Coordinates of C-alpha atoms in Angstrom, one line a residue:
X9 CA -34.8 -43.7 -3.1
X10 CA -35.4 -43.3 -6.9
X11 CA -38.8 -42.2 -8.5
X12 CA -39.5 -40.3 -11.7
X13 CA -42.7 -41.7 -12.8
X14 CA -44.8 -38.8 -12.2
X15 CA -44.9 -35.1 -13.3
X16 CA -44.1 -33.7 -9.9
X17 CA -40.7 -35.1 -9.5
X18 CA -38.6 -32.8 -7.4
X19 CA -36.9 -30.2 -9.6
X20 CA -38.1 -31.9 -12.4
X21 CA -35.3 -34.5 -12.3
X22 CA -36.8 -37.4 -9.8
X23 CA -37.2 -37.9 -6.3
X24 CA -34.3 -38.9 -4.3
X25 CA -34.9 -37.9 -0.8
X26 CA -38.8 -37.9 -0.4
X27 CA -41.5 -38.5 -2.8
X28 CA -43.1 -35.2 -3.8
X29 CA -46.4 -37.5 -3.7
X30 CA -45.7 -38.1 -0.1
X31 CA -44.3 -41.6 -0.7
X32 CA -41.5 -42.5 2.1
X33 CA -38.4 -44.1 0.9
X34 CA -39.4 -47.2 2.8
X35 CA -42.6 -47.4 0.6
X36 CA -40.7 -46.7 -2.2
X37 CA -38.3 -49.5 -1.6
X38 CA -41.0 -52.2 -1.1
X39 CA -42.9 -50.9 -4.3
X40 CA -39.6 -51.4 -6.3
X41 CA -39.4 -55.0 -5.0
X42 CA -42.7 -55.6 -5.6
X43 CA -42.4 -54.7 -9.3
X44 CA -39.3 -57.0 -9.6
X45 CA -41.1 -59.9 -8.1
X46 CA -43.7 -59.4 -10.7
X47 CA -41.0 -59.2 -13.2
X48 CA -39.7 -62.5 -11.9
X49 CA -43.5 -64.0 -12.2
X50 CA -43.7 -62.6 -16.0
X51 CA -41.7 -65.3 -17.5
X52 CA -43.3 -68.1 -15.8
X53 CA -46.7 -66.8 -16.5
X54 CA -46.2 -66.7 -20.0
X55 CA -44.6 -70.1 -20.2
X56 CA -47.7 -71.3 -18.4
X57 CA -49.9 -69.5 -21.3
X58 CA -48.0 -71.3 -23.7
X59 CA -48.8 -74.6 -22.3
X60 CA -52.5 -73.9 -21.9
X61 CA -52.3 -73.7 -17.8
X62 CA -54.7 -71.5 -16.3
X63 CA -53.2 -68.1 -15.3
X64 CA -56.5 -65.9 -14.7
X65 CA -55.5 -65.6 -11.0
X66 CA -52.0 -64.5 -11.7
X67 CA -53.2 -62.0 -14.5
X68 CA -55.7 -60.5 -12.1
X69 CA -53.3 -60.3 -9.5
X70 CA -50.3 -58.7 -11.6
X71 CA -52.7 -55.9 -12.7
X72 CA -54.1 -55.2 -9.2
X73 CA -50.3 -55.4 -7.7
X74 CA -49.2 -53.1 -10.3
X75 CA -52.0 -50.6 -9.9
X76 CA -50.8 -50.3 -6.2
X77 CA -47.5 -49.1 -7.1
X78 CA -48.8 -46.1 -9.1
X79 CA -48.6 -42.6 -7.9
X80 CA -50.8 -41.7 -4.8
X81 CA -52.5 -45.2 -4.3
X82 CA -51.1 -47.0 -1.4
X83 CA -48.5 -45.7 1.1
X84 CA -48.9 -48.9 3.6
X85 CA -45.5 -50.6 3.5
X86 CA -47.1 -53.6 5.2
X87 CA -49.7 -54.0 2.2
X88 CA -46.7 -54.3 -0.1
X89 CA -44.9 -56.9 1.8
X90 CA -48.2 -59.2 1.5
X91 CA -48.3 -58.3 -2.1
X92 CA -44.6 -59.5 -2.4
X93 CA -45.2 -62.8 -0.4
X94 CA -48.4 -63.6 -2.7
X95 CA -46.2 -62.8 -6.0
X96 CA -43.5 -65.4 -4.9
X97 CA -46.1 -67.9 -4.0
X98 CA -48.0 -67.8 -7.3
X99 CA -44.8 -68.0 -9.3
X100 CA -43.7 -71.3 -7.4
X101 CA -47.0 -72.8 -7.8
X102 CA -47.1 -72.2 -11.5
X103 CA -43.6 -73.4 -11.6
X104 CA -44.9 -76.5 -10.1
X105 CA -47.6 -77.1 -12.4
X106 CA -45.2 -76.4 -15.6
X107 CA -42.7 -79.1 -14.1
X108 CA -45.6 -81.6 -14.3
X109 CA -45.6 -81.0 -17.9
X110 CA -42.2 -80.1 -19.1
X111 CA -38.7 -79.0 -18.0
X112 CA -37.9 -75.5 -18.3
X113 CA -34.4 -73.9 -17.5
X114 CA -35.8 -70.6 -15.9
X115 CA -33.9 -67.4 -16.2
X116 CA -32.0 -65.9 -13.2
X117 CA -34.9 -63.5 -12.4
X118 CA -37.4 -66.2 -12.3
X119 CA -35.6 -67.9 -9.5
X120 CA -35.3 -64.6 -7.2
X121 CA -36.2 -65.2 -3.8
X122 CA -36.6 -62.2 -1.5
X123 CA -35.2 -62.8 2.2
X124 CA -38.4 -62.2 4.2
X125 CA -36.3 -62.3 7.6
X126 CA -34.3 -59.3 6.2
X127 CA -35.4 -55.8 5.3
X128 CA -37.5 -55.7 2.2
X129 CA -36.8 -52.0 1.9
X130 CA -33.2 -52.7 1.5
X131 CA -33.5 -55.4 -0.8
X132 CA -35.7 -53.2 -3.2
X133 CA -33.2 -50.4 -2.8
X134 CA -30.3 -52.5 -3.8
X135 CA -32.4 -54.0 -6.8
X136 CA -32.9 -50.4 -7.9
X137 CA -29.4 -49.3 -7.7
X138 CA -28.4 -52.4 -9.7
X139 CA -31.0 -51.3 -12.4
X140 CA -29.6 -47.7 -12.4
X141 CA -26.2 -48.8 -13.1
X142 CA -27.1 -50.8 -15.7
X143 CA -28.6 -47.7 -17.3
X144 CA -25.5 -45.7 -17.6
X145 CA -24.6 -48.0 -20.7
X146 CA -27.5 -46.7 -22.8
X147 CA -29.7 -43.9 -21.1
X148 CA -32.2 -43.8 -24.1
X149 CA -32.9 -47.6 -23.8
X150 CA -33.3 -47.0 -20.2
X151 CA -35.3 -44.1 -20.8
X152 CA -37.8 -46.5 -23.0
X153 CA -38.0 -49.3 -20.5
X154 CA -39.2 -46.9 -18.0
X155 CA -41.9 -45.5 -20.7
X156 CA -43.1 -49.2 -21.1
X157 CA -43.1 -49.8 -17.4
X158 CA -45.1 -46.7 -16.5
X159 CA -47.2 -47.1 -19.3
X160 CA -48.0 -50.6 -18.3
X161 CA -48.8 -49.6 -14.9
X162 CA -51.6 -47.3 -16.4
X163 CA -52.9 -50.1 -18.7
X164 CA -53.0 -52.5 -15.8
X165 CA -55.0 -50.1 -13.7
X166 CA -57.5 -49.8 -16.4
X167 CA -57.6 -53.8 -16.8
X168 CA -58.1 -54.0 -13.1
X169 CA -61.0 -52.0 -13.1
X170 CA -62.4 -53.6 -16.1
X171 CA -62.2 -57.0 -14.5
X172 CA -64.2 -55.6 -11.4
X173 CA -67.3 -54.9 -13.9
X174 CA -66.8 -58.3 -15.6
X175 CA -64.8 -57.4 -18.6
X176 CA -61.3 -59.0 -19.3
X177 CA -59.1 -59.3 -22.4
X178 CA -56.7 -62.3 -22.5
X179 CA -54.4 -60.2 -24.7
X180 CA -54.2 -57.5 -22.4
X181 CA -53.1 -59.9 -19.5
X182 CA -50.6 -61.8 -21.9
X183 CA -49.1 -58.4 -22.8
X184 CA -48.8 -57.1 -19.3
X185 CA -46.5 -60.2 -18.5
X186 CA -44.6 -59.6 -21.9
X187 CA -44.0 -55.8 -21.0
X188 CA -42.7 -56.7 -17.5
X189 CA -40.4 -59.5 -18.8
X190 CA -39.1 -57.3 -21.5
X191 CA -37.6 -55.0 -18.7
X192 CA -34.8 -57.8 -18.5
X193 CA -34.0 -58.2 -22.3
X194 CA -30.8 -56.9 -23.2
X195 CA -31.0 -57.4 -26.8
X196 CA -33.7 -55.2 -27.9
X197 CA -32.7 -51.9 -30.1
X198 CA -34.1 -48.6 -29.8
X199 CA -36.4 -48.9 -32.5
X200 CA -37.6 -52.6 -31.2
X201 CA -38.3 -50.6 -27.5
X202 CA -40.2 -47.8 -29.4
X203 CA -42.4 -50.4 -31.2
X204 CA -42.8 -52.1 -27.6
X205 CA -44.0 -48.8 -26.2
X206 CA -46.5 -48.4 -29.0
X207 CA -47.8 -51.9 -28.0
X208 CA -48.6 -50.5 -24.8
X209 CA -50.6 -48.0 -26.4
X210 CA -52.5 -50.5 -28.5
X211 CA -53.2 -52.9 -25.7
X212 CA -54.1 -49.8 -23.2
X213 CA -56.6 -49.2 -26.0
X214 CA -58.0 -52.6 -25.6
X215 CA -58.2 -52.2 -21.8
X216 CA -60.2 -48.7 -22.0
X217 CA -62.5 -50.4 -24.3
X218 CA -63.2 -53.2 -21.7
X219 CA -63.7 -50.5 -18.9
X220 CA -65.8 -48.7 -21.2
X221 CA -68.0 -51.7 -22.0
X222 CA -68.1 -52.5 -18.2
X223 CA -69.3 -49.0 -17.6
X224 CA -71.7 -48.7 -20.4
X225 CA -73.2 -52.0 -20.1
X226 CA -73.8 -52.0 -16.2
X227 CA -74.7 -48.5 -16.1
X228 CA -75.9 -47.4 -19.6
X229 CA -74.3 -44.8 -21.8
X230 CA -73.9 -41.3 -20.3
X231 CA -76.2 -38.7 -21.1
X232 CA -75.6 -35.0 -20.6
X233 CA -76.7 -34.1 -17.0
X234 CA -76.9 -31.1 -14.8
X235 CA -74.9 -31.6 -11.6
X236 CA -75.6 -29.2 -8.5
X237 CA -72.1 -27.9 -7.0
X238 CA -74.1 -26.6 -3.9
X239 CA -74.6 -29.1 -0.9
X240 CA -78.0 -29.6 0.5
X241 CA -78.8 -30.0 4.1
X242 CA -78.6 -33.5 5.6
X243 CA -76.2 -36.3 6.6
X244 CA -73.4 -36.6 4.0
X245 CA -71.1 -38.9 2.6
X246 CA -68.3 -38.0 -0.3
X247 CA -66.7 -40.5 -2.5
X248 CA -63.5 -39.7 -4.3
X249 CA -61.4 -41.5 -6.9
X250 CA -62.5 -43.2 -10.3
X251 CA -64.3 -46.3 -9.2
X252 CA -67.8 -46.1 -10.1
X253 CA -68.5 -49.7 -9.0
X254 CA -67.5 -48.8 -5.6
X255 CA -69.8 -45.6 -5.6
X256 CA -72.6 -47.9 -6.8
X257 CA -72.0 -50.5 -4.2
X258 CA -72.0 -47.3 -1.4
X259 CA -75.2 -46.0 -3.2
X260 CA -77.0 -49.3 -2.7
X261 CA -75.9 -49.8 0.7
X262 CA -77.1 -46.1 1.6
X263 CA -80.6 -46.5 -0.3
X264 CA -83.5 -45.1 1.8
X265 CA -80.9 -44.1 4.7
X266 CA -81.6 -40.2 4.3
X267 CA -78.0 -39.9 3.6
X268 CA -77.0 -37.8 0.8
X269 CA -73.9 -39.0 -1.5
X270 CA -71.5 -36.7 -3.2
X271 CA -69.0 -37.2 -5.7
X272 CA -65.3 -35.8 -5.6
X273 CA -62.8 -35.5 -8.4
X274 CA -63.0 -38.0 -11.0
X275 CA -66.3 -39.3 -9.8
X276 CA -68.0 -36.3 -11.3
X277 CA -68.7 -38.1 -14.5
X278 CA -70.9 -40.7 -12.6
X279 CA -73.6 -38.3 -12.5
X280 CA -74.1 -38.8 -16.4
X281 CA -74.8 -42.8 -16.0
X282 CA -78.7 -43.0 -16.2
X283 CA -79.0 -46.0 -14.4
X284 CA -77.1 -44.7 -11.4
X285 CA -79.2 -41.6 -11.5
X286 CA -82.5 -43.5 -11.8
X287 CA -81.8 -46.2 -9.0
X288 CA -80.2 -43.7 -6.5
X289 CA -81.7 -40.4 -6.2
X290 CA -79.5 -39.7 -3.2
X291 CA -76.6 -39.5 -5.7
X292 CA -76.9 -35.8 -5.6
X293 CA -74.2 -33.5 -6.4
X294 CA -70.2 -32.8 -6.5
X295 CA -68.1 -31.6 -3.9
X296 CA -64.8 -29.9 -4.3
X297 CA -62.5 -30.0 -7.3
X298 CA -59.2 -32.1 -8.3
X299 CA -57.2 -34.5 -6.1
X300 CA -54.6 -32.3 -5.0
X301 CA -57.3 -30.0 -3.5
X302 CA -58.5 -32.8 -1.1
X303 CA -56.6 -31.7 2.0
X304 CA -59.0 -28.5 1.8
X305 CA -61.9 -30.2 0.5
X306 CA -61.8 -33.2 2.9
X307 CA -61.2 -31.0 5.7
X308 CA -64.3 -28.9 5.2
X309 CA -66.6 -31.8 4.3
X310 CA -69.1 -32.5 7.4
X311 CA -69.4 -36.5 6.7
X312 CA -67.0 -39.4 6.0
X313 CA -65.2 -39.8 3.0
X314 CA -64.1 -42.8 0.9
X315 CA -61.1 -43.0 -1.2
X316 CA -61.8 -45.6 -4.1
X317 CA -58.5 -45.3 -6.1
X318 CA -55.5 -43.5 -6.7
X319 CA -55.0 -39.8 -6.2
X320 CA -55.0 -40.2 -2.4
X321 CA -52.8 -37.7 -0.4
X322 CA -51.1 -38.2 2.9
X323 CA -54.3 -37.2 5.2
X324 CA -54.3 -34.2 7.7
X325 CA -55.3 -34.8 11.3
X326 CA -58.3 -32.7 10.7
X327 CA -59.9 -35.4 8.6
X328 CA -58.1 -38.8 8.9
X329 CA -60.7 -40.1 11.6
X330 CA -63.4 -40.0 9.1
X331 CA -61.3 -41.1 6.0
X332 CA -61.9 -44.8 4.7
X333 CA -60.0 -46.5 1.8
X334 CA -61.3 -49.5 -0.2
X335 CA -59.6 -52.0 -2.8
X336 CA -55.7 -51.7 -3.6
X337 CA -55.9 -48.0 -1.8
X338 CA -54.3 -47.5 1.7
X339 CA -52.4 -45.4 4.2
X340 CA -51.0 -46.6 7.7
X341 CA -53.6 -45.8 10.3
X342 CA -56.5 -45.1 7.9
X343 CA -59.5 -47.8 8.2
X344 CA -59.1 -50.1 5.1
X345 CA -62.8 -51.3 4.7
X346 CA -63.6 -54.9 4.6
X347 CA -64.6 -57.2 1.4
X348 CA -67.6 -59.5 2.1
X349 CA -68.6 -61.9 -0.9
X350 CA -66.8 -59.6 -3.4
X351 CA -68.7 -56.3 -2.1
X352 CA -67.2 -53.7 0.1
X353 CA -69.0 -53.4 3.5
X354 CA -69.7 -49.7 3.9
X355 CA -71.4 -49.9 7.4
X356 CA -68.8 -48.3 9.2
X357 CA -69.0 -45.2 6.9
X358 CA -72.6 -45.1 7.0
X359 CA -72.6 -45.4 11.0
X360 CA -70.0 -42.8 11.0
X361 CA -72.4 -40.3 8.6
X362 CA -75.1 -40.7 11.0
X363 CA -73.0 -39.4 13.9
X364 CA -71.3 -36.5 11.9
X365 CA -73.3 -33.0 11.5
X366 CA -73.7 -33.2 7.7
X367 CA -74.6 -30.0 5.9
X368 CA -77.0 -27.5 7.7
X369 CA -77.5 -24.6 5.6
X370 CA -78.9 -23.9 2.0
X371 CA -76.1 -22.3 -0.2
X372 CA -76.3 -20.4 -3.5
X373 CA -77.2 -22.7 -6.2
X374 CA -74.4 -23.7 -8.7
X375 CA -74.1 -26.1 -11.3
X376 CA -72.2 -27.7 -14.1
X377 CA -72.8 -30.3 -16.8
X378 CA -71.2 -33.8 -17.4
X379 CA -72.2 -36.8 -19.7
X380 CA -70.7 -35.7 -23.0
X381 CA -69.3 -39.2 -23.8
X382 CA -69.2 -40.8 -27.5
X383 CA -72.9 -41.6 -27.7
X384 CA -74.0 -38.3 -26.8
X385 CA -72.0 -36.3 -29.0
X386 CA -72.0 -38.7 -32.2
X387 CA -75.8 -38.9 -31.8
X388 CA -75.9 -35.1 -32.9
X389 CA -72.9 -35.4 -35.3
X390 CA -75.1 -34.1 -38.1
X391 CA -75.7 -31.1 -36.4
X392 CA -72.3 -30.7 -35.5
X393 CA -71.0 -31.3 -39.2
X394 CA -73.3 -28.7 -40.2
X395 CA -72.1 -26.3 -38.0
X396 CA -68.7 -26.7 -39.0
X397 CA -69.6 -26.5 -42.6
X398 CA -71.7 -23.2 -42.0
X399 CA -68.6 -21.7 -40.2
X400 CA -70.3 -21.6 -36.8
X401 CA -67.6 -24.1 -35.3
X402 CA -64.0 -23.1 -36.4
X403 CA -62.1 -25.7 -34.3
X404 CA -62.2 -28.2 -31.6
X405 CA -59.9 -28.3 -28.5
X406 CA -59.5 -31.4 -26.3
X407 CA -58.0 -30.0 -23.2
X408 CA -57.8 -32.2 -20.2
X409 CA -55.8 -35.0 -18.6
X410 CA -54.4 -35.1 -15.0
X411 CA -54.3 -32.1 -12.6
X412 CA -51.8 -31.3 -10.3
X413 CA -50.4 -28.6 -7.8
X414 CA -47.8 -26.9 -9.7
X415 CA -48.8 -23.2 -10.4
X416 CA -47.7 -23.6 -14.0
X417 CA -50.9 -25.6 -14.7
X418 CA -52.9 -22.3 -14.8
X419 CA -51.9 -22.4 -18.2
X420 CA -55.0 -24.9 -18.9
X421 CA -57.0 -22.3 -17.3
X422 CA -56.0 -19.4 -19.5
X423 CA -56.0 -21.4 -22.4
X424 CA -59.8 -22.5 -22.1
X425 CA -60.5 -18.6 -21.4
X426 CA -58.7 -17.5 -24.6
X427 CA -60.3 -20.1 -26.8
X428 CA -62.2 -18.0 -29.3
X429 CA -66.3 -18.0 -29.2
X430 CA -66.6 -20.2 -32.5
X431 CA -64.7 -23.1 -30.9
X432 CA -65.5 -26.0 -28.9
X433 CA -63.6 -27.4 -25.9
X434 CA -63.9 -31.2 -25.0
X435 CA -62.3 -32.0 -21.7
X436 CA -61.9 -35.1 -19.6
X437 CA -60.0 -36.5 -16.4
X438 CA -59.3 -34.1 -13.4
X439 CA -57.6 -31.4 -15.6
X440 CA -61.0 -30.1 -16.3
X441 CA -61.2 -28.7 -12.7
X442 CA -59.1 -25.8 -13.7
X443 CA -62.1 -24.5 -15.8
X444 CA -65.1 -27.1 -15.5
X445 CA -67.3 -24.5 -13.8
X446 CA -66.9 -21.6 -16.4
X447 CA -69.9 -20.4 -18.3
X448 CA -68.7 -20.7 -22.0
X449 CA -72.3 -20.6 -23.6
X450 CA -73.4 -22.3 -26.7
X451 CA -72.9 -22.5 -30.4
X452 CA -76.7 -23.1 -31.4
X453 CA -77.6 -26.0 -29.2
X454 CA -74.1 -27.2 -28.9
X455 CA -72.4 -26.3 -25.6
X456 CA -68.9 -24.9 -26.0
X457 CA -67.6 -26.8 -23.1
X458 CA -68.2 -30.7 -23.4
X459 CA -67.2 -32.7 -20.3
X460 CA -66.4 -36.2 -21.9
X461 CA -65.6 -37.8 -18.6
X462 CA -62.8 -39.5 -16.4
X463 CA -59.4 -40.1 -17.7
X464 CA -60.3 -43.6 -18.8
X465 CA -63.1 -42.0 -21.0
X466 CA -60.0 -41.0 -23.3
X467 CA -61.4 -44.0 -25.0
X468 CA -64.8 -42.0 -25.6
X469 CA -62.8 -38.9 -26.6
X470 CA -61.0 -41.4 -29.4
X471 CA -64.3 -42.6 -30.6
X472 CA -65.6 -39.1 -30.8
X473 CA -62.5 -38.2 -33.0
X474 CA -62.6 -41.3 -35.1
X475 CA -66.5 -40.9 -35.5
X476 CA -66.2 -37.2 -36.5
X477 CA -63.0 -38.2 -39.0
X478 CA -65.4 -40.8 -40.6
X479 CA -68.3 -38.4 -41.0
X480 CA -66.2 -35.8 -42.7
X481 CA -64.5 -38.5 -44.8
X482 CA -61.0 -37.5 -43.7
X483 CA -58.0 -38.6 -41.6
X484 CA -58.3 -37.7 -38.0
X485 CA -55.3 -35.5 -38.2
X486 CA -57.0 -33.5 -40.9
X487 CA -59.8 -32.7 -38.5
X488 CA -60.1 -29.3 -37.1
X489 CA -59.1 -30.6 -33.7
X490 CA -55.9 -30.1 -31.3
X491 CA -55.1 -31.8 -28.5
X492 CA -53.7 -29.8 -25.4
X493 CA -52.9 -32.6 -22.7
X494 CA -51.6 -32.2 -19.0
X495 CA -50.1 -35.4 -17.3
X496 CA -49.4 -36.3 -13.8
X497 CA -49.1 -40.3 -13.3
X498 CA -48.9 -43.3 -15.3
X499 CA -52.6 -43.7 -16.6
X500 CA -51.7 -40.4 -18.6
X501 CA -48.6 -42.2 -20.0
X502 CA -50.7 -45.3 -21.0
X503 CA -53.3 -42.9 -22.7
X504 CA -50.5 -40.7 -24.5
X505 CA -49.0 -44.0 -25.9
X506 CA -52.3 -44.9 -27.1
X507 CA -52.6 -41.7 -29.0
X508 CA -49.2 -42.3 -30.7
X509 CA -50.2 -45.7 -31.6
X510 CA -53.1 -44.5 -33.5
X511 CA -51.1 -42.2 -35.2
X512 CA -52.5 -38.9 -33.8
X513 CA -50.2 -36.1 -34.3
X514 CA -49.6 -32.6 -33.0
X515 CA -50.1 -33.1 -29.5
X516 CA -49.1 -30.5 -26.9
X517 CA -48.2 -32.0 -23.8
X518 CA -47.5 -30.2 -20.4
X519 CA -46.8 -28.6 -17.9
X520 CA -43.6 -30.2 -18.1
X521 CA -42.2 -33.2 -20.1
X522 CA -41.6 -36.5 -18.4
X523 CA -38.3 -36.5 -16.2
X524 CA -37.6 -40.0 -17.2
X525 CA -37.6 -39.4 -21.1
X526 CA -34.0 -38.4 -22.4
X527 CA -33.7 -35.8 -25.1
X528 CA -32.8 -38.1 -27.8
X529 CA -36.1 -40.3 -27.0
X530 CA -38.3 -37.0 -26.8
X531 CA -36.8 -35.8 -30.1
X532 CA -37.4 -39.3 -31.5
X533 CA -41.3 -38.7 -30.7
X534 CA -41.3 -35.0 -31.7
X535 CA -39.7 -36.1 -35.2
X536 CA -42.3 -38.8 -35.9
X537 CA -45.6 -37.4 -34.1
X538 CA -44.8 -33.9 -33.8
X539 CA -45.5 -34.2 -30.2
X540 CA -44.4 -30.9 -28.3
X541 CA -44.3 -29.4 -25.3
X542 CA -46.9 -26.4 -24.4
X543 CA -45.5 -22.9 -24.6
X544 CA -47.9 -20.0 -23.8
X545 CA -51.5 -20.0 -24.2
X546 CA -51.5 -17.1 -26.8
X547 CA -48.8 -18.9 -29.2
X548 CA -50.2 -22.5 -28.6
X549 CA -53.8 -21.0 -29.7
X550 CA -52.5 -19.1 -32.5
X551 CA -50.5 -22.4 -33.8
X552 CA -53.5 -24.7 -33.5
X553 CA -55.8 -22.5 -35.2
X554 CA -53.4 -21.8 -38.2
X555 CA -52.3 -25.4 -38.2
X556 CA -48.6 -24.5 -37.5

């Protein structure tokens, strides 16, 4: 196998025997074949769009299918086989429609036909071997192709979640096909590939804006909210992942059931949405921390667990019997909940919760705060600006991104612990679980630790930065703001490309650099944007505070 799309690649160089995420070579092979089939669908979808033929079904399918190939989403080989069949069927149907309008000489890839009587795994592996062989001529171009592909996967995941909430952007869909089609182009220069990568960032900003609109128009703008970390006695269900729509569906189906619902991982910010909290008082607290601790968290939780999006780890036998997946998420042997009239049916989960013991004892009260999204922060921008002008706030740090299992991620905990008392830390995504429960106090009425939200709420963080820059009447790069980011998977790549597209400089990235970037490509980004790897907390803090 060959996979280097996440941060935890073996020895920092790529996974070749077995995925560090738990993905088998067989699953990797069918994922690669699915991506190839999506690439074969892309030029057909683009041509159909040019002719004004409807492509919405293909657009949505492409985003969802790309999402399934991201790290820690789906480990079920049979699931991918079905997606491969559907991709080819959609492509051939579109080609038939196009043939009724005009004659097209399709490129070789658009005529590719998997052999469904043979091994799909071997076919995927052979296609990947061909791709790797083609990379030897220009590894820098190949690195940029992977940057575009992995960024497009992250963008597609945001577009899929936005679509679930009724928000879609035709530009994002079209570009998704353009990015996939570009992988087979051999006439683009290094500069053109860099421009295409930045276009991924531009389109990802649109996708995140759609998702933000879906969340805020459906559930209201987040407000600062206290969230209990201590469970209370009673039957319980735990919901993990990112999908707030799926959380809301479960809450609706458990209304008046005497079952308490807890969030896990990236769903902590759901507590900040006022319409969720007002309608569903049984959305009580948060349990556990980041995704990589789920084997410990899920084993201890005395109720069923639902995984709604990526960040699924191969389950342990201690809890696999009460683990459930929905949507694009899957694992062999784990119950995948059915969908009825576009709504997931949670009756199996509810029945299981009633048979499990639930929590039986009171525990010591603990709590954190969330809900400091753009409206909450910018509504007090005058107070923030006054605090900066009076010297009460010296600097802002955005410390966030993906968490992971590597011990060198302790850098982020130490960094936040050492941030001076006259500085404010904004955070988002699961990286915050390295320090989310620390009591950093306040500067006046402003908390020193502000949880902006999920990874997709990078859009909200960007709007905060742009809003403050506008209020201070300065360029965003002139703000007393430093970004210290951690990455793990492809959504983080998409967000980084968005930040670079916006011209944001001096970003520090860790814990290690992407294995798929060559030294030349990283140097290009470093020279243009002063993108740099993290060093030590002390050195990086000193550099940020002195503007180095």
